[in-house]
Every structure is written in C-alpha cells, then in structure tokens.
mmCIF file of C-alpha atoms and ligand atoms in Angstrom:
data_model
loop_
_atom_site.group_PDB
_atom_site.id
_atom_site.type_symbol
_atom_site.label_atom_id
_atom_site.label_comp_id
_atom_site.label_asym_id
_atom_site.label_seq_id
_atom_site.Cartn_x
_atom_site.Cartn_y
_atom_site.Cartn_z
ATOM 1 C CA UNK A 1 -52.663 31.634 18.661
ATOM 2 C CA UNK A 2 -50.691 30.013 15.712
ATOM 3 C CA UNK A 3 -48.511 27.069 16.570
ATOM 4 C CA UNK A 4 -44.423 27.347 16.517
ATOM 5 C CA UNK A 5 -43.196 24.429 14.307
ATOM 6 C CA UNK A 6 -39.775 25.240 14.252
ATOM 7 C CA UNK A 7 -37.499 27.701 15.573
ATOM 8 C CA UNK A 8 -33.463 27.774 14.527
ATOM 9 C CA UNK A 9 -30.887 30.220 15.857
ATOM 10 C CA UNK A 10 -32.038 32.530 12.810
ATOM 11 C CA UNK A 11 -35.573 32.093 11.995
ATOM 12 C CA UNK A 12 -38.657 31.089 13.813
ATOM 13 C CA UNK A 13 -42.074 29.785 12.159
ATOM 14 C CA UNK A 14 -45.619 29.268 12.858
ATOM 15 C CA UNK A 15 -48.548 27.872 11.290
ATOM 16 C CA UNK A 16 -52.133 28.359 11.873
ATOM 17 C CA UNK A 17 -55.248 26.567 10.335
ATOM 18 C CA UNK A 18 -57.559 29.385 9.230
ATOM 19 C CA UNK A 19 -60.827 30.148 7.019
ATOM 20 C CA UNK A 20 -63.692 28.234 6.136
ATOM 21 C CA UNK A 21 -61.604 25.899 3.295
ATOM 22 C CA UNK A 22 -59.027 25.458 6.742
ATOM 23 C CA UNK A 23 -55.908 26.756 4.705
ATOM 24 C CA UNK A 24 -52.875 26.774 6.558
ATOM 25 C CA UNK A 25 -51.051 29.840 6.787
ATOM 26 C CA UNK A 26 -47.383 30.073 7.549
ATOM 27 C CA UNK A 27 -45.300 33.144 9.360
ATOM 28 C CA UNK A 28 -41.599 32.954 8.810
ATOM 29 C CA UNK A 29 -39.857 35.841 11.457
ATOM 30 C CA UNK A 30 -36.452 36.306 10.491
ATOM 31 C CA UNK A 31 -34.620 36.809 14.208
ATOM 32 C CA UNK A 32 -31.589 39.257 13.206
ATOM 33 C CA UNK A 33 -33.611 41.732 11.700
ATOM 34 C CA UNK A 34 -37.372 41.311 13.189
ATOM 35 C CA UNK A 35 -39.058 40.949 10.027
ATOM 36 C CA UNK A 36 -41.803 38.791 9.517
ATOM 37 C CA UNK A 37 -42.974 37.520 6.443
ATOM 38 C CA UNK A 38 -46.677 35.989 5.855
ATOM 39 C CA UNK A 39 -47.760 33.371 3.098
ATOM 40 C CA UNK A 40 -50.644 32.913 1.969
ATOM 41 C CA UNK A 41 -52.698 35.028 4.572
ATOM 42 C CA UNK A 42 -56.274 34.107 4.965
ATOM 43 C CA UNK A 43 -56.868 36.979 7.800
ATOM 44 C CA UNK A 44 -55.022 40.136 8.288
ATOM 45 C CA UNK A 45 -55.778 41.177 11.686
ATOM 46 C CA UNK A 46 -54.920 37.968 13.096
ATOM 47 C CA UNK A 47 -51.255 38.075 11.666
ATOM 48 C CA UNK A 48 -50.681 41.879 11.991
ATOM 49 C CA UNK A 49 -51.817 41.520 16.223
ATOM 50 C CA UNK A 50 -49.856 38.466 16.549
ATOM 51 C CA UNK A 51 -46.647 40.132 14.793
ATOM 52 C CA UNK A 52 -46.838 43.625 16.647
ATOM 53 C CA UNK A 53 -47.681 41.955 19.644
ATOM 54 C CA UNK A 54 -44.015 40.143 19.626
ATOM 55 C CA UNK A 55 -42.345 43.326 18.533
ATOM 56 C CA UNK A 56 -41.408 42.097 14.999
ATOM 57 C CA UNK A 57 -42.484 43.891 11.669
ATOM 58 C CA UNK A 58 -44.904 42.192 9.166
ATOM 59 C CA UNK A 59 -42.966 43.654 5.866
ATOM 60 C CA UNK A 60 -44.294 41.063 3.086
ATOM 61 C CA UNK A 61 -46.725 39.292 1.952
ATOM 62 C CA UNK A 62 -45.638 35.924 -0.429
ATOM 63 C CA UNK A 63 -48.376 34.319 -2.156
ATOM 64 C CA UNK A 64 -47.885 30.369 -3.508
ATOM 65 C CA UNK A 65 -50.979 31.274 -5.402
ATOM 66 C CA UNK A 66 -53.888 33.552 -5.426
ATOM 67 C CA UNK A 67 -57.094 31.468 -5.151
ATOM 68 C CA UNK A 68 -59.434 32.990 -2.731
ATOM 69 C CA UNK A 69 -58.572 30.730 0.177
ATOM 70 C CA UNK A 70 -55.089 31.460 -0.332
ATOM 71 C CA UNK A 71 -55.312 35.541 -0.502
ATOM 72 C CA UNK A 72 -58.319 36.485 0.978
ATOM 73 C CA UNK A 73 -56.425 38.781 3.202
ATOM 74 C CA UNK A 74 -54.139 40.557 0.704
ATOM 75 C CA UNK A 75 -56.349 43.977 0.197
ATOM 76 C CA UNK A 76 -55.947 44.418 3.845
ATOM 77 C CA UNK A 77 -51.937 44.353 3.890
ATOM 78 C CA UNK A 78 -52.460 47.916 3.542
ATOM 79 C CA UNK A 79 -48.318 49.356 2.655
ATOM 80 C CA UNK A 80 -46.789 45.528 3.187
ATOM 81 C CA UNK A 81 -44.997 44.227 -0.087
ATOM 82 C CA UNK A 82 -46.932 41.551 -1.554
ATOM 83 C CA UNK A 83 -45.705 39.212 -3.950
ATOM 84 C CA UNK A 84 -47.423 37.063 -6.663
ATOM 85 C CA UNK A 85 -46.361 35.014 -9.623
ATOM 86 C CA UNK A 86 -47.080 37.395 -12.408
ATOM 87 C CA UNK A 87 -49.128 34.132 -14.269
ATOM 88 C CA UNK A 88 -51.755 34.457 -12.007
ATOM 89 C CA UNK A 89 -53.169 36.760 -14.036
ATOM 90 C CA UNK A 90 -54.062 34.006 -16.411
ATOM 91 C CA UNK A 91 -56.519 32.997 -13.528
ATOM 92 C CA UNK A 92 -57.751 36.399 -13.695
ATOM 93 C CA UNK A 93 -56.650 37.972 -10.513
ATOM 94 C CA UNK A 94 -56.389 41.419 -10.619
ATOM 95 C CA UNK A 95 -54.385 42.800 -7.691
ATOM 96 C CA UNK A 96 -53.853 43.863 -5.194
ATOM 97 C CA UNK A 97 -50.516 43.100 -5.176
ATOM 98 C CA UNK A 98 -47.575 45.238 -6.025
ATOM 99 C CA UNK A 99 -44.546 42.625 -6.581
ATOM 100 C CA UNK A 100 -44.018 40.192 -8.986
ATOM 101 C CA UNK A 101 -41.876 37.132 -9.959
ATOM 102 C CA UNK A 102 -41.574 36.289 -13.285
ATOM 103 C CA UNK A 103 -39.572 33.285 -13.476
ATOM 104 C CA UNK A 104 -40.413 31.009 -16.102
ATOM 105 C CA UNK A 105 -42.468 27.668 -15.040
ATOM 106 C CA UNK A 106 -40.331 24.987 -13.234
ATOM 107 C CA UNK A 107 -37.534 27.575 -12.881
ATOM 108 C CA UNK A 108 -36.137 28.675 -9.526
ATOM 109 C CA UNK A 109 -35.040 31.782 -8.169
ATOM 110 C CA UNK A 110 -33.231 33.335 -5.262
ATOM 111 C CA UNK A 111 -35.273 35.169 -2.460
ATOM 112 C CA UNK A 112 -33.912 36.504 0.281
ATOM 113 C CA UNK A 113 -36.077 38.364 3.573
ATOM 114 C CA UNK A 114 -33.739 39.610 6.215
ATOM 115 C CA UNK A 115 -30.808 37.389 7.185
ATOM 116 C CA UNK A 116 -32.888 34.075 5.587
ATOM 117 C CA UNK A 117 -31.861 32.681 2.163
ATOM 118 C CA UNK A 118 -35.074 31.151 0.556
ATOM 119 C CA UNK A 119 -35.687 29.836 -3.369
ATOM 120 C CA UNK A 120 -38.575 30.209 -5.003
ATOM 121 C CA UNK A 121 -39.956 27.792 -7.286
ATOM 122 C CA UNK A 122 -42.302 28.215 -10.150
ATOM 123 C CA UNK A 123 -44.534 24.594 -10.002
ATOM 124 C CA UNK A 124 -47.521 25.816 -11.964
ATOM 125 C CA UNK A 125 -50.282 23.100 -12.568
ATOM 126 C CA UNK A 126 -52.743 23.618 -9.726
ATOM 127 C CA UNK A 127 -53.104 27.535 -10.483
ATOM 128 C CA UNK A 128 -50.965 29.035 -13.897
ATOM 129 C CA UNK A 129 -48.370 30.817 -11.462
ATOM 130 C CA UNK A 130 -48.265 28.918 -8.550
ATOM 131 C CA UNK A 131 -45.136 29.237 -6.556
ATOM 132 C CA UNK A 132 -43.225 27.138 -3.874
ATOM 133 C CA UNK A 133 -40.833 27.758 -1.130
ATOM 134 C CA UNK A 134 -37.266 26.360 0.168
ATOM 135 C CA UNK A 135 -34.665 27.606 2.504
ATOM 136 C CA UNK A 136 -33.511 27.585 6.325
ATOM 137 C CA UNK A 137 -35.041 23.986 6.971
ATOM 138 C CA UNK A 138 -38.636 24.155 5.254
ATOM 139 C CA UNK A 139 -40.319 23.740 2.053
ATOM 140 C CA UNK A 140 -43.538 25.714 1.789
ATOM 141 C CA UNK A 141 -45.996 23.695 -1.381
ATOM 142 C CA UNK A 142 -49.492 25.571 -1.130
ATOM 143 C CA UNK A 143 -51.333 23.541 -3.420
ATOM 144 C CA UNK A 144 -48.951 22.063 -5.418
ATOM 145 C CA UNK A 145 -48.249 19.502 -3.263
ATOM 146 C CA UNK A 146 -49.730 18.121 -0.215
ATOM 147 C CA UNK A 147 -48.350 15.725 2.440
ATOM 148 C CA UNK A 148 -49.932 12.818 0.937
ATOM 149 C CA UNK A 149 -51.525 13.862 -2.310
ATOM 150 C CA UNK A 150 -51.144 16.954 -4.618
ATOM 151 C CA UNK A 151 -53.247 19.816 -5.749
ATOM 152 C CA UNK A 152 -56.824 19.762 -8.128
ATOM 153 C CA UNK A 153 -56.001 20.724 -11.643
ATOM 154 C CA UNK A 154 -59.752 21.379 -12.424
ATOM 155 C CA UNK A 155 -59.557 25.115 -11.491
ATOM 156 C CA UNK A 156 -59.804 27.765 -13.680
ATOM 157 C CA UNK A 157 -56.291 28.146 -14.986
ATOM 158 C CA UNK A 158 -55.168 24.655 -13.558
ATOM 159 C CA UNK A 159 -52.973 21.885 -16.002
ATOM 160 C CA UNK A 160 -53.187 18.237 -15.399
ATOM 161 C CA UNK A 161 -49.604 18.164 -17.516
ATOM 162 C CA UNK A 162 -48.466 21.003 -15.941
ATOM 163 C CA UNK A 163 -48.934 19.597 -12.579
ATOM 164 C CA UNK A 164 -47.116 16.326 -12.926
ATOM 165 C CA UNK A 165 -44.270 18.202 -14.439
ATOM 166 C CA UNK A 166 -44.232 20.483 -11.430
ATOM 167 C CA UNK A 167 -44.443 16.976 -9.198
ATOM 168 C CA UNK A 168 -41.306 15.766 -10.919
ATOM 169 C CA UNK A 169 -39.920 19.299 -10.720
ATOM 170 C CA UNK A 170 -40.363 19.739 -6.688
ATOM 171 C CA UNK A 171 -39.498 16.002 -5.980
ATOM 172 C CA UNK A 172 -35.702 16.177 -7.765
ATOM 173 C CA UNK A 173 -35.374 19.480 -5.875
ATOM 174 C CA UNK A 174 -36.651 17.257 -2.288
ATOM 175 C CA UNK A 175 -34.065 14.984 -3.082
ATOM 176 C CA UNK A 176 -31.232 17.388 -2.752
ATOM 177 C CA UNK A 177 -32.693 18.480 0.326
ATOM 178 C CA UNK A 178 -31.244 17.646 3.706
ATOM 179 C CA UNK A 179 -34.541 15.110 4.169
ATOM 180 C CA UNK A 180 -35.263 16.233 8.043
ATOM 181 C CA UNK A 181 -36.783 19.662 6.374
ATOM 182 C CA UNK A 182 -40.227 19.928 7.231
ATOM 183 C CA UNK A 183 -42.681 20.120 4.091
ATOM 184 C CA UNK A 184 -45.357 22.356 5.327
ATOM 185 C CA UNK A 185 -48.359 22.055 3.051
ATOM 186 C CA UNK A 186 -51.888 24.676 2.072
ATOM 187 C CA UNK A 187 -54.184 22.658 3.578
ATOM 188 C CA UNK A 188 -54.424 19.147 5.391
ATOM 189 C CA UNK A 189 -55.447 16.005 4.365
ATOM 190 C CA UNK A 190 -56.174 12.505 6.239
ATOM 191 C CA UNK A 191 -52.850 10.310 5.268
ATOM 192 C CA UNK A 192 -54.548 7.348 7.538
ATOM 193 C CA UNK A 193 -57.562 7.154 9.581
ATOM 194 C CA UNK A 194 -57.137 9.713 12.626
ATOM 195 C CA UNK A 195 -54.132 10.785 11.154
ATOM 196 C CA UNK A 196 -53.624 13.945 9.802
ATOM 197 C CA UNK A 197 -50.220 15.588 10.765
ATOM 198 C CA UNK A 198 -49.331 19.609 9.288
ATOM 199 C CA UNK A 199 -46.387 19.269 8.773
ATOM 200 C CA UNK A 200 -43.714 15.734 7.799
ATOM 201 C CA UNK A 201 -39.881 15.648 6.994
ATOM 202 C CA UNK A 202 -39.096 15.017 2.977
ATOM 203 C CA UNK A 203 -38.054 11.924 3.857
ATOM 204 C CA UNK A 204 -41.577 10.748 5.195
ATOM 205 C CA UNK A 205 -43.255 12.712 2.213
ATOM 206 C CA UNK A 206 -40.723 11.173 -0.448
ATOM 207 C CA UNK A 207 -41.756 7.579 1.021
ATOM 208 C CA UNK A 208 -45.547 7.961 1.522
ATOM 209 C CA UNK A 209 -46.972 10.845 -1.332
ATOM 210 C CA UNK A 210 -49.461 9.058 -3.226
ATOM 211 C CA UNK A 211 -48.941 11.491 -6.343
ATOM 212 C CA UNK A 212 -45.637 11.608 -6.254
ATOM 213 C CA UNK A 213 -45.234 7.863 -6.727
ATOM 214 C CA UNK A 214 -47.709 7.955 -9.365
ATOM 215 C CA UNK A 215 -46.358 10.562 -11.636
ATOM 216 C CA UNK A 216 -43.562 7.820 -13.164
ATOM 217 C CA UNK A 217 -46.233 5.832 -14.398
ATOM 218 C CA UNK A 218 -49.090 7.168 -17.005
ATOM 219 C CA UNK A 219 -51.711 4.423 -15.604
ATOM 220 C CA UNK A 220 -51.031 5.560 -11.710
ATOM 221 C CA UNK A 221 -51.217 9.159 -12.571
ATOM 222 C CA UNK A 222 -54.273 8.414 -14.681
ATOM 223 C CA UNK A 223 -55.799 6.934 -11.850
ATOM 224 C CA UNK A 224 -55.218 9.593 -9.156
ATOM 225 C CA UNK A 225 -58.809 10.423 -7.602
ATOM 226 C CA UNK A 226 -58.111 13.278 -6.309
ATOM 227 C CA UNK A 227 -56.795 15.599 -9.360
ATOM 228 C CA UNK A 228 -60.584 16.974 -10.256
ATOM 229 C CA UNK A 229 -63.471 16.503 -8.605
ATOM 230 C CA UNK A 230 -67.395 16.615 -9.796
ATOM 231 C CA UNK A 231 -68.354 19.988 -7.688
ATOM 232 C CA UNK A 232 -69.461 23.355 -7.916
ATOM 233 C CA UNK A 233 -66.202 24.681 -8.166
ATOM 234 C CA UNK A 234 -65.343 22.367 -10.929
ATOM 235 C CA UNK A 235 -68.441 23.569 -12.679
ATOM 236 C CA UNK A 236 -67.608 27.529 -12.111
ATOM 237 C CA UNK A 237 -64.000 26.459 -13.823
ATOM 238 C CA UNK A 238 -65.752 25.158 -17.128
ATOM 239 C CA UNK A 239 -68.050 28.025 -17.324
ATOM 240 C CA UNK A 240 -65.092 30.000 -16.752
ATOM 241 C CA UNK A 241 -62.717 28.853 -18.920
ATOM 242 C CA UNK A 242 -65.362 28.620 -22.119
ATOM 243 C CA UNK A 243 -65.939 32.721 -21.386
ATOM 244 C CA UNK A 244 -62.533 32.873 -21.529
ATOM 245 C CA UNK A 245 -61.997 31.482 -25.125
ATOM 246 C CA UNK A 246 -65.197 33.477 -26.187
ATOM 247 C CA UNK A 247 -63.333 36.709 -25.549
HETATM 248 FE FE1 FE2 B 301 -55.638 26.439 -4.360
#
C-alpha cells in the first residue's frame, strides 16, 4: 500500500518506494473531480488496483523524465494521457507517450488536472527534458534535485552546466514558495546516518541541500561527489553518446 503524505481539502497524495533502483513514485488524486494523476510510474498494476480500488480514475500519466526507473510502466498505461518533455528524445526515448510539453529549458508553465493548479518546470541537466512539479503544497524534483543532493549528470543526455543552472532555477522558484511545502524527491538518499526521510519542507531542504549550497561557488560545485560516478551506467553513457556523434 503506498503511504498518504498529505491530504488538503482538495487534493490527496501518496508515495510509494518501488523497483529495483527504489524510485519513488507519487499519486496526486484531485478530490472534486476523482482524478488521479501518476508520476513517474515504475508499476502499472500496482497504481491502476490501488486507484480503482478507491473509486477514483487514473487519467494521466506525468513523467519528470524518462529514464528506465522513472517510466518503466508507461507502455502499460494502456488509453491514460501520458506526458513527457518533448527533449527527451535527445536521450533517445521513443514513446510511448502521446503528450508533450515543449517549454523551453528553465521556463515554466501552467498545468492544471481537475480542480488542482500545478506549474511545470523545465530543469534539464540530469536528463535533456527533465521536468519538475509545483502547486497545492508540493514540489515534485525527480532527479533534478534530491533532499540532500541533486541528480548524476553522467547519463546519456545529462549536462553538468545545465544542471547547476536548473539548481539555481528551482531554488529562486523554492524561495517564493510558502517554505512548509513538502519537496518530494525520485529516489532517497541518507542525509545523516539512519536518517533518510521521503519527503522535507523547502525550508529544511533550502538549509541542508548539499548542491544547492554549492552551486554559488565554482570550487564547491567542482567538488560535488556525487554528480558522476565511475559505473557501468556511466560507461553505457560514453559509449552512447560517441555513437551518437558518429551518426
Ligand atoms: Fe534519472
């Protein structure tokens, strides 16, 4: 069963921790008109039970990006709109989806499911059209941005500059943000030993975000451990991305 992390007199959300790369996958249900919208869906059945089991109606499909962790799911959404950043295709994915935003990067756009007024963010740096979420008390990151770190940028299709400008990007639009919101991340990582929450307000993520207080200064970015990593997936990217200047 997912967990309920928030519920308001016009929206309720849960989050689950799914898949083998333990991506966590958020369900926004908008009350007034029983819609339910899924991002980043890492199983179908599991989401499509849970919704027609509470009588609501699993419409859409929102995607912060489409790396395999992150979409796995999507063919299954047999008839449910699903939305992508059209730059994803940069990264090579190839469908299926059906709707596309094509804001330009670190632009932001209205988005509305049901009664719920969200924005949509283009943040691309982590993946080319990677895309993040605001409205009705949450901010949704993906990969972008984590509770206490950010995103790789040594993915096929990932941009070290890219990224920091999306860091500075989300973190002015965090500071216009009541800072109680919750910032609900794409996966978890330890902030202190034993400690390794789902979910913190903006305030708490303003204070303690290691790569947000590093992307002032060129040295502290520059030092970040945790932008690219030496692993097979790293590998795959450079093999990748050479085959993709070859043709
Ligand atoms: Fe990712």
């Amino acid at each position: 069963m997912p967990s309920c992390i928030l519920e308001t007199e016009k929206m309720i959300v849960y989050q689950a921790q799914l898949g083998d790369f333990a991506n966590l996958n958020h369900l926004i249900v908008c009350k007034a008109s029983l819609k339910a919208v899924i991002i980043d869906p890492f199983y179908s059945d599991y989401w499509l039970n849970f919704t027609a089991d509470n009588g609501w109606d699993l419409t859409t499909v929102w995607l912060t990006h489409t790396h395999w962790d992150h979409s796995k799911a999507v063919p299954d959404f047999v008839g449910k709109e699903i939305w992508v950043h059209q730059n994803e295709y940069q990264r090579g994915w190839n469908g299926p989806s059906n709707h596309y935003w094509n804001n330009p990067s670190w632009s932001t756009i209205d988005l509305q499911f049901g009664e719920l007024k969200f924005k949509a963010h283009s943040t691309p740096g982590h993946s080319p059209g990677h895309m993040a979420f605001s409205g009705e008390g949450i901010f949704v990151t993906g990969d972008c941005l984590f509770l206490g770190r950010c995103g790789r940028i040594d993915l096929f299709g990932g941009n070290k500059k890219h990224q920091r400008k999306s860091l500075f990007f989300v973190r002015e639009i965090l500071e216009k943000l009541p800072d109680y919101w919750l910032v609900l991340p794409g996966h978890l990582y330890e902030l202190s030993e034993g400690y390794s929450p789902s979910m913190l307000s903006i305030r708490e993520v303003l204070a303690e975000n290691e790569a947000l207080r590093a992307i002032d200064e060129n040295e502290a970015w520059e030092s970040l451990d945790f932008l690219s990593f030496d692993d097979e997936m790293a590998k795959r990217a450079r093999v990748q991305e050479r085959s993709s200047k070859r043709s």
